[in-house]
Short mmCIF file of C-alpha atoms in Angstrom, two decimals:
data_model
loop_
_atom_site.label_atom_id
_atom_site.label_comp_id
_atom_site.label_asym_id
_atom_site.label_seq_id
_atom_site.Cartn_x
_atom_site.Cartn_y
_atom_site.Cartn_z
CA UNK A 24 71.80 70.13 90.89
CA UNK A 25 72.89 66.85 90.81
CA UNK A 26 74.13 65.92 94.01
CA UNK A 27 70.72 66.00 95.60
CA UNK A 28 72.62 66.98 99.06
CA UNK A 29 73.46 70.55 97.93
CA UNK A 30 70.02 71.41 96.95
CA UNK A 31 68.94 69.81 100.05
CA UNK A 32 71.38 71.29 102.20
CA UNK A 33 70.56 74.97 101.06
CA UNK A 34 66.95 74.12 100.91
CA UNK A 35 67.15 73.33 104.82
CA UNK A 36 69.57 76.39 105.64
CA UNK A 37 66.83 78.44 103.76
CA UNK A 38 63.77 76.69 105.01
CA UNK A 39 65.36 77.27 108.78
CA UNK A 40 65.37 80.94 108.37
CA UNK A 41 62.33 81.11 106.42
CA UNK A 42 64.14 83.20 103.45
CA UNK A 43 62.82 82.29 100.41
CA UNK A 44 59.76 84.97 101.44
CA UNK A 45 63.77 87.49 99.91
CA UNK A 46 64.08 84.82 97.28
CA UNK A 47 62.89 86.21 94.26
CA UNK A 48 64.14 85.73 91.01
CA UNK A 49 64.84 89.57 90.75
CA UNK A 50 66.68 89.58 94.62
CA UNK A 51 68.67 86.59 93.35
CA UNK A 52 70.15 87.58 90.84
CA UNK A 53 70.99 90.94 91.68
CA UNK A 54 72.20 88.66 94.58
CA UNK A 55 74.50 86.87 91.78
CA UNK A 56 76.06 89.99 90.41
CA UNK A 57 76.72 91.78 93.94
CA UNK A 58 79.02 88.63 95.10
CA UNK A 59 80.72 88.16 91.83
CA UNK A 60 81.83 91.99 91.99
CA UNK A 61 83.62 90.59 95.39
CA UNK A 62 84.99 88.03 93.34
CA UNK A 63 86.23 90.65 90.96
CA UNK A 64 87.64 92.69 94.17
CA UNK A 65 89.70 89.93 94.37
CA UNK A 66 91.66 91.06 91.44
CA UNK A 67 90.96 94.83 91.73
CA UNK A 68 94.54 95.84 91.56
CA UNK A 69 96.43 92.71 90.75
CA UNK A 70 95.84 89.98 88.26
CA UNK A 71 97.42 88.01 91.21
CA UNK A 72 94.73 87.68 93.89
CA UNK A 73 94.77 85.36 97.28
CA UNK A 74 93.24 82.27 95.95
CA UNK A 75 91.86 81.12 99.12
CA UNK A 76 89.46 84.19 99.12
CA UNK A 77 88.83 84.09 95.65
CA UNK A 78 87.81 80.34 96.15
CA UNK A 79 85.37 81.60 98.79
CA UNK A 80 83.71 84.25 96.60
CA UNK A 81 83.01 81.89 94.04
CA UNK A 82 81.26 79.49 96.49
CA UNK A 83 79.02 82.75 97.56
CA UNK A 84 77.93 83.58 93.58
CA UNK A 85 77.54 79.43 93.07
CA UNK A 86 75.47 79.28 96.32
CA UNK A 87 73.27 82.45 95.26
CA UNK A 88 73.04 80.55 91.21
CA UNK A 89 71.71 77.18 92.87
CA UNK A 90 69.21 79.27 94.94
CA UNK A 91 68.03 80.79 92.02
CA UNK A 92 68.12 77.20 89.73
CA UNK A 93 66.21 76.03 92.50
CA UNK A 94 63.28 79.10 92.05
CA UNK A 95 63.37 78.24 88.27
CA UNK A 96 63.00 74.43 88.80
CA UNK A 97 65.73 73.59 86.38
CA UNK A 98 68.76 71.99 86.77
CA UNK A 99 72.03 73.72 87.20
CA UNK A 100 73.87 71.14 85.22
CA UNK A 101 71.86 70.29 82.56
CA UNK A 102 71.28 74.06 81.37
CA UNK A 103 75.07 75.08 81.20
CA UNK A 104 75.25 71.38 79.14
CA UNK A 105 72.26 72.82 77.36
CA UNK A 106 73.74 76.08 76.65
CA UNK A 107 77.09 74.72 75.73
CA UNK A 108 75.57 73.42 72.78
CA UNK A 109 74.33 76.27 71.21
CA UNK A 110 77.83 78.56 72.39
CA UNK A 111 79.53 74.87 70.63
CA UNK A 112 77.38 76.12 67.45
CA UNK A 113 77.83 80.26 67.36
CA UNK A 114 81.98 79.42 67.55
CA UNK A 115 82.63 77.07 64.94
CA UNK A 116 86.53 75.81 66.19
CA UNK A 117 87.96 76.60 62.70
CA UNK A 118 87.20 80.26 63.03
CA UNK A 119 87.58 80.57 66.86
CA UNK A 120 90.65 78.73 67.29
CA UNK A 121 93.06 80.48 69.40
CA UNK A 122 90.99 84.15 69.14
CA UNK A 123 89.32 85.69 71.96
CA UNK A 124 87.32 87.44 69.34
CA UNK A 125 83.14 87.54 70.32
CA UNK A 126 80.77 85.46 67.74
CA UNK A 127 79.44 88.69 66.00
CA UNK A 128 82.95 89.36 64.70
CA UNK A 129 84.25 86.02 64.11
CA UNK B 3 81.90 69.80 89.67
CA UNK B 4 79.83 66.21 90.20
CA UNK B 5 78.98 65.28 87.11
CA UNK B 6 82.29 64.40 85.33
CA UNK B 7 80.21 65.02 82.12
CA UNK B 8 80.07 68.95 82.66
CA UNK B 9 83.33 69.78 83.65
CA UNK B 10 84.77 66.78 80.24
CA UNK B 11 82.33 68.74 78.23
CA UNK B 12 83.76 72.47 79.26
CA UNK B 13 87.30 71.53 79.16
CA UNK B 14 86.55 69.62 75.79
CA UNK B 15 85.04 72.86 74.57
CA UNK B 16 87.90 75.09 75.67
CA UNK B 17 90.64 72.82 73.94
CA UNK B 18 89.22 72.36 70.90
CA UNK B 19 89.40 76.16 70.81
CA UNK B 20 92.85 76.85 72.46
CA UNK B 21 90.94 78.90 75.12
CA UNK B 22 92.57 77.83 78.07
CA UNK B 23 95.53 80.84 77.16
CA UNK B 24 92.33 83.57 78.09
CA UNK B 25 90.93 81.68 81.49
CA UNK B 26 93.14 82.82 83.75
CA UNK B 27 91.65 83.14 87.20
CA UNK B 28 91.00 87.42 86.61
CA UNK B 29 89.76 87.14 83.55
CA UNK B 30 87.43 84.31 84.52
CA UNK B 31 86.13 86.43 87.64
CA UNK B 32 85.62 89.09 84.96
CA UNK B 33 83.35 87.27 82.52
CA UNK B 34 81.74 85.98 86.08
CA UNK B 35 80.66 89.63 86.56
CA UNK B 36 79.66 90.67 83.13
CA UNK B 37 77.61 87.75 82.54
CA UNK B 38 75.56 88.55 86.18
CA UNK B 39 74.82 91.61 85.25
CA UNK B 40 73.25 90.60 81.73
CA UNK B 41 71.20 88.11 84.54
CA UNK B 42 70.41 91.66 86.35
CA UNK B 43 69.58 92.92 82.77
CA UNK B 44 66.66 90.44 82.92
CA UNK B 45 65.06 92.41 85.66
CA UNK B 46 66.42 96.15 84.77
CA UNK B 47 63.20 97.39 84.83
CA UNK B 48 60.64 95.00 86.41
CA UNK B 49 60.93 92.59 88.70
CA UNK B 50 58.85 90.27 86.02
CA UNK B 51 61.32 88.92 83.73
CA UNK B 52 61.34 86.30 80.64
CA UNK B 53 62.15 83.51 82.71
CA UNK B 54 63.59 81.46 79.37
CA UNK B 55 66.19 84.19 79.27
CA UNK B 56 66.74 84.29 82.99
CA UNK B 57 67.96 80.60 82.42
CA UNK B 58 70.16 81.38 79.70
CA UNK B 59 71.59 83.87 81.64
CA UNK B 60 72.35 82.15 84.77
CA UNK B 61 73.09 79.18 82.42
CA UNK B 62 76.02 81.73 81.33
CA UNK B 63 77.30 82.55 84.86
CA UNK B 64 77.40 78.94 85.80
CA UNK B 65 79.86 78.14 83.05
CA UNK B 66 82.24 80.49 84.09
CA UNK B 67 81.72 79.52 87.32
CA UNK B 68 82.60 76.17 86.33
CA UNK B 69 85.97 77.66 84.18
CA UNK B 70 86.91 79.27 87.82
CA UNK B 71 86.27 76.38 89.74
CA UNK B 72 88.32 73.80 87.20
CA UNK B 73 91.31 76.51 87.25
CA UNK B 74 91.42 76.43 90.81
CA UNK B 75 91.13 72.73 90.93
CA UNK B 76 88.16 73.26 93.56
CA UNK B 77 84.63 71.17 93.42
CA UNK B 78 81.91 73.87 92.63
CA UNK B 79 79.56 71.57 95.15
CA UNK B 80 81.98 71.05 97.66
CA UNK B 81 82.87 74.79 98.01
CA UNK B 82 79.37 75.51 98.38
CA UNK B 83 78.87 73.17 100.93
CA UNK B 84 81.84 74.25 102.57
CA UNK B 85 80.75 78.05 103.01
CA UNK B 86 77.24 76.91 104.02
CA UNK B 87 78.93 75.43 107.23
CA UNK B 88 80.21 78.62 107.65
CA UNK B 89 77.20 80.87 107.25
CA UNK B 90 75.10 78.46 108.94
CA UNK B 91 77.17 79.74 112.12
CA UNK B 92 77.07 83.14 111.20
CA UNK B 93 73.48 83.29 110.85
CA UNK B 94 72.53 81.68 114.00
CA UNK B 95 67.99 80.52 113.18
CA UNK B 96 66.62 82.24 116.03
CA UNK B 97 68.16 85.81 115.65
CA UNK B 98 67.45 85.56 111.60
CA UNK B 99 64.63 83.87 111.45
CA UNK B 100 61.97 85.57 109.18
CA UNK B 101 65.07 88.83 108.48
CA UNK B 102 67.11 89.83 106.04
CA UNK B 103 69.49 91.59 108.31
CA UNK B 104 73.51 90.78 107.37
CA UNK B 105 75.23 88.89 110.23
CA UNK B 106 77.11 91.87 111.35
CA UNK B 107 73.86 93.96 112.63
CA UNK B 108 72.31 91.06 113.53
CA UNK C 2 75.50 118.40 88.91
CA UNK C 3 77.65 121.85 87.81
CA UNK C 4 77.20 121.87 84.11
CA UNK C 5 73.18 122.87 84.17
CA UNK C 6 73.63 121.79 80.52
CA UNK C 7 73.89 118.01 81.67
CA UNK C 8 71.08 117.63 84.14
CA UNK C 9 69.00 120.03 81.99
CA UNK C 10 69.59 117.44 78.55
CA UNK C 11 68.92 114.56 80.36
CA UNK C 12 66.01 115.83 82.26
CA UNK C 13 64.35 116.96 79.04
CA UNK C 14 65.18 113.43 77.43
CA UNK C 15 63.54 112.02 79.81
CA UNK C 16 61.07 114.16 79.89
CA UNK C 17 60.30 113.74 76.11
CA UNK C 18 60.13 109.96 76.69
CA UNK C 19 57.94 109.40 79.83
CA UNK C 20 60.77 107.36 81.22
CA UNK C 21 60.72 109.22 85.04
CA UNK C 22 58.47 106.21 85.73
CA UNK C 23 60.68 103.75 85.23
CA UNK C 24 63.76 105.54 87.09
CA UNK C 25 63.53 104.29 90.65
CA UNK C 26 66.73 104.24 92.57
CA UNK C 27 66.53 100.56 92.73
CA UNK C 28 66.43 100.12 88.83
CA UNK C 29 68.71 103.01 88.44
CA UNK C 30 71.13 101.03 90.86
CA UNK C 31 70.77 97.68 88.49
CA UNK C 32 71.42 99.80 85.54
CA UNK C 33 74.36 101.23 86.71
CA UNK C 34 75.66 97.94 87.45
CA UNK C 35 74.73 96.58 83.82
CA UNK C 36 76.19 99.52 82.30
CA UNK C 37 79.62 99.29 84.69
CA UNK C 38 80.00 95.53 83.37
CA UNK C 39 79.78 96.38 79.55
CA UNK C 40 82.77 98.84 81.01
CA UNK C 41 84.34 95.96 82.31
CA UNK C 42 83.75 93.88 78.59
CA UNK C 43 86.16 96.04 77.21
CA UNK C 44 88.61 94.61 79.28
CA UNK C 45 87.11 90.58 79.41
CA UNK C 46 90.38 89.28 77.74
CA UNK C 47 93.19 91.80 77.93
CA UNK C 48 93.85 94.72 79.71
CA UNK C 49 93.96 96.31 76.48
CA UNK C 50 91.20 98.17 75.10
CA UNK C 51 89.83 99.88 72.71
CA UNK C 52 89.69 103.20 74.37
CA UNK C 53 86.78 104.94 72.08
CA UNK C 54 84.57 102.19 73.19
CA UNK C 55 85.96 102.55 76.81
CA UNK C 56 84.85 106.10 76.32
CA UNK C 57 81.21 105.16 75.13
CA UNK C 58 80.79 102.49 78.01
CA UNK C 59 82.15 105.24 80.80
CA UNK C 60 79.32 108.12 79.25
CA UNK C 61 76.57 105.04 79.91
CA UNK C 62 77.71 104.35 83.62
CA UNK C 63 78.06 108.40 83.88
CA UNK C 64 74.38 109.27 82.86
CA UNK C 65 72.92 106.67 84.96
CA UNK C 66 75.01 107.52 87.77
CA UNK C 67 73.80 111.52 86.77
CA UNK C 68 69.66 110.59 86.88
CA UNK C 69 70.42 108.90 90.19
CA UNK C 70 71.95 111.89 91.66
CA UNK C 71 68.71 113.75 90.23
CA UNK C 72 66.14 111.10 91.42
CA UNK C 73 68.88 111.82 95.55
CA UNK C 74 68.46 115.23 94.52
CA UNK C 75 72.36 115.65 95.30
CA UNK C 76 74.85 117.48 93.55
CA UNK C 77 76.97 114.30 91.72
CA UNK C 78 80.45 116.60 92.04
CA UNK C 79 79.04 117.29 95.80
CA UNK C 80 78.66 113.81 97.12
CA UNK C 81 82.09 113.17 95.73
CA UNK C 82 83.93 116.09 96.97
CA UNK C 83 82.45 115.37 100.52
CA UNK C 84 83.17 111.41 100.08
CA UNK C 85 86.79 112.53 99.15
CA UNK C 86 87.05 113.81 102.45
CA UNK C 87 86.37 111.11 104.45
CA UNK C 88 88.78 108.86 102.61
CA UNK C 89 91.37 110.81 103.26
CA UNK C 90 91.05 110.24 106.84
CA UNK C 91 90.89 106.72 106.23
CA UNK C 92 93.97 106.13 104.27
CA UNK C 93 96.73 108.75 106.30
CA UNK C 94 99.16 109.62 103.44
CA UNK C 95 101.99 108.23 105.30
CA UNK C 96 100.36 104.55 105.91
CA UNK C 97 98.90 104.00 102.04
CA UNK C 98 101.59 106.03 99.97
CA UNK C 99 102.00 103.57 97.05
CA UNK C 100 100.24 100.76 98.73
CA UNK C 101 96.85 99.25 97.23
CA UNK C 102 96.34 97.96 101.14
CA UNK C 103 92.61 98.14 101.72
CA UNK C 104 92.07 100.89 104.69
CA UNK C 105 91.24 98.02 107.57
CA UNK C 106 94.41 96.27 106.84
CA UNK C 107 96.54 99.36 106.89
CA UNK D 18 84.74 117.53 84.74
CA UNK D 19 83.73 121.11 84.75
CA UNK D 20 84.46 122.08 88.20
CA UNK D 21 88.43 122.17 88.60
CA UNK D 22 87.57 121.42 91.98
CA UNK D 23 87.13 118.23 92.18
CA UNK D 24 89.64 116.87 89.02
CA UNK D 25 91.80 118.63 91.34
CA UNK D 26 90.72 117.62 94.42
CA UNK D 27 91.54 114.12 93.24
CA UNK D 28 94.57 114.54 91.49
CA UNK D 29 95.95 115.65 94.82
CA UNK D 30 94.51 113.13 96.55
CA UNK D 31 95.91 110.18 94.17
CA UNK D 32 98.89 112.27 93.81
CA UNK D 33 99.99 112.68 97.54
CA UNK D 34 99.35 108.60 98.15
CA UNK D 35 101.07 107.89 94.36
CA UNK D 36 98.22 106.06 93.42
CA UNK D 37 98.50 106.63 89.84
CA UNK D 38 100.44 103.22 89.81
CA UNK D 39 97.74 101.26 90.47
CA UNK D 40 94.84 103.05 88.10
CA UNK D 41 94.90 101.61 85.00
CA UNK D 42 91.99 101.60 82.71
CA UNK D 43 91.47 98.14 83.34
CA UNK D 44 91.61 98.58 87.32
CA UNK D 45 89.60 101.72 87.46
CA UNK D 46 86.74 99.73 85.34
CA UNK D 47 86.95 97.03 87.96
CA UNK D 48 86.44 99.27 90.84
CA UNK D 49 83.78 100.84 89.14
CA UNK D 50 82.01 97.50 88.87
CA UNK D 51 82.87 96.74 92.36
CA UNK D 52 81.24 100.12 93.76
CA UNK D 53 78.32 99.81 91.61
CA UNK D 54 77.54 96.35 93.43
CA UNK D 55 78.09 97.85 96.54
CA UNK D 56 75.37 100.51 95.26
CA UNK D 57 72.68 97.64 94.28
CA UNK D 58 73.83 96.06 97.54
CA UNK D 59 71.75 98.74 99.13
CA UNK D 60 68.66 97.50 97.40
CA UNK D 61 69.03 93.29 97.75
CA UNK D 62 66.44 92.67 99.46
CA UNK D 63 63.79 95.48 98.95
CA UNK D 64 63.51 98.69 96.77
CA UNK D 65 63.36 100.90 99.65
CA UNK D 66 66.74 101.69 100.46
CA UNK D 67 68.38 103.62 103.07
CA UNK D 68 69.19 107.11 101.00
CA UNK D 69 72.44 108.28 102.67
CA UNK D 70 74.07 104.55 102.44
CA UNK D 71 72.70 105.34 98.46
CA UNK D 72 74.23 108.61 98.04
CA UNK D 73 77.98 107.44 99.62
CA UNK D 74 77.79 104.41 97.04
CA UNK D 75 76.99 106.47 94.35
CA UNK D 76 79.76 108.73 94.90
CA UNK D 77 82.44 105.65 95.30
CA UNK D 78 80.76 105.13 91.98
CA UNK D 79 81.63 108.44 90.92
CA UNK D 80 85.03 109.20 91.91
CA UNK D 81 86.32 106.49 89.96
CA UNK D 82 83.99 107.03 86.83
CA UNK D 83 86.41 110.70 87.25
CA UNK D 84 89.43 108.58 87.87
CA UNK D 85 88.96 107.16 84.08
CA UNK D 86 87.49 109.77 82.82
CA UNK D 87 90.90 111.69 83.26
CA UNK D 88 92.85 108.90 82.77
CA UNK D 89 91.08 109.05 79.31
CA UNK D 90 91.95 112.53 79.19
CA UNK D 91 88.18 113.34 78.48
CA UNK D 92 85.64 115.80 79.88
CA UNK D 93 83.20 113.55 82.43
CA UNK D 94 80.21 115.60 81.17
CA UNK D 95 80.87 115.98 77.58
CA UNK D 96 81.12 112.37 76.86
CA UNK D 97 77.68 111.98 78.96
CA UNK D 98 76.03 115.11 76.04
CA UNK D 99 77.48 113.53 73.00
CA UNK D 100 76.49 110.22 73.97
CA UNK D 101 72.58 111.11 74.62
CA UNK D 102 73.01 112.63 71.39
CA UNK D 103 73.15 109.41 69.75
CA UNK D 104 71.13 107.47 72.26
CA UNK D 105 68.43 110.43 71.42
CA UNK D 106 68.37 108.90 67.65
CA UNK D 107 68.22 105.21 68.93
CA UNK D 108 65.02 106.17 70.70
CA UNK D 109 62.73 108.18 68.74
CA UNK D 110 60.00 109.78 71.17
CA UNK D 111 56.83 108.65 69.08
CA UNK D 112 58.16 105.35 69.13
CA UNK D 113 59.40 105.00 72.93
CA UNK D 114 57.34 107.54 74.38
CA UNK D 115 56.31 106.09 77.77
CA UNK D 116 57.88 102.12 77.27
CA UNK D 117 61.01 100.67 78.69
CA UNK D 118 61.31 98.80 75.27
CA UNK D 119 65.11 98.16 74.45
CA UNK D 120 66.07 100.16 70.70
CA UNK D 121 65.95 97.25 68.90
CA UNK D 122 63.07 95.53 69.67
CA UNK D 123 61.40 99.13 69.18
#
């Protein structure tokens, strides 16, 4: 995280409630997947969705995937810059250009 | 997103590609979802998981998260920030202190 | 579940396998969820799919949904023939008739 | 799905609301997503769970796993028998007897 006053700021809220005795890795991230089904519900019938609420879902998975960043000790940041690089690698722009197609098919 | 180098290297990333054509906010809430649940995969059927692939994972989810966040012109850190000042009031520290009760049976 | 064929294959795959150990409701629940996103990849990009692989994800959400029932003991065409009933009280024909309104904002 | 009852059960239902509208392929494998995080909601914080809140989840789950299935205009439990047919070959029993080992790492 790099602006040190989100981790801090969740690390208080948490530390406050004493919660991170439910912060496992495994209740995280089945945290992570229940709130970005809401974000989903967002769109359930429409591909036009209230972007207000949608805007508010997304804070609730990004607030459950700093929790967990925090429980790994790495940085949010750096490991989607990290990860970027090897995606950058497995779609070559050439071949990916313009295709929706996954890697394995390319 | 706070560091400007994340959110130049994602949208660097997508042009190169002509990807921009597939992020549109319900698609991006899709991949959102599907990458969480390869996070869940991590723990599908012990609460021990690699922890190396647990980053990867959530390394995925953030970058979509990211996607979302640039489409709706929003600061990922902000938002968070923002709904913490919300929950904060919804979970008041003395009546969830130590629980994981939801704010509506609190 | 009617067919005794279904809960009678599974069980005995299962059975063959030593997997009833690993079949809490808890990981049953996460691998329903896994499986119901790999539905969802189908549709990542387009709301065009290839329905034979549509198919093949729906059976894998199915058969964990059917050792779930088992592990409830609950009939699977039961619980939704009694859940059918109560959402018909909550969305009155003549309030939801061709509306995708969400039954607390009828 | 072998008992008429409850295709038909929900064909009225859908039918008397003219719901068919909004139950695409695409939709009904969102809502199945979104009802299977509403399942693993029931187990965020702890594997004990409360068992009725389990069993209505499940069959949310359910009725739109049949909502696709006949949209698909396939049998619910057939495509759950042929697919363990092939998922029995992916996993031979001396080779995954007792082990939550994924097929290709067998």
């Amino acid at each position: 995280m790099s602006k040190p006053a989100v981790r801090d700021a969740l690390e208080r809220f948490v530390d406050e409630r004493d919660w991170a005795q439910f912060h496992s890795p495994a209740n995280l991230a089945k945290s992570i997947v229940i709130e970005a089904a809401e974000l989903v519900e967002c769109f359930q019938w429409s591909d036009e969705a209230d972007l207000d609420r949608v805007r508010d879902e997304l804070a609730d998975v990004l607030t459950y995937c700093h929790l967990l960043a925090a429980r790994l000790d790495v940085d949010p940041e750096q490991i989607v810059l990290d990860k970027l690089k090897r995606t950058d690698a497995k779609y070559p722009v050439d071949r990916s250009r313009g295709r929706s197609t996954k890697y394995d098919q390319l």
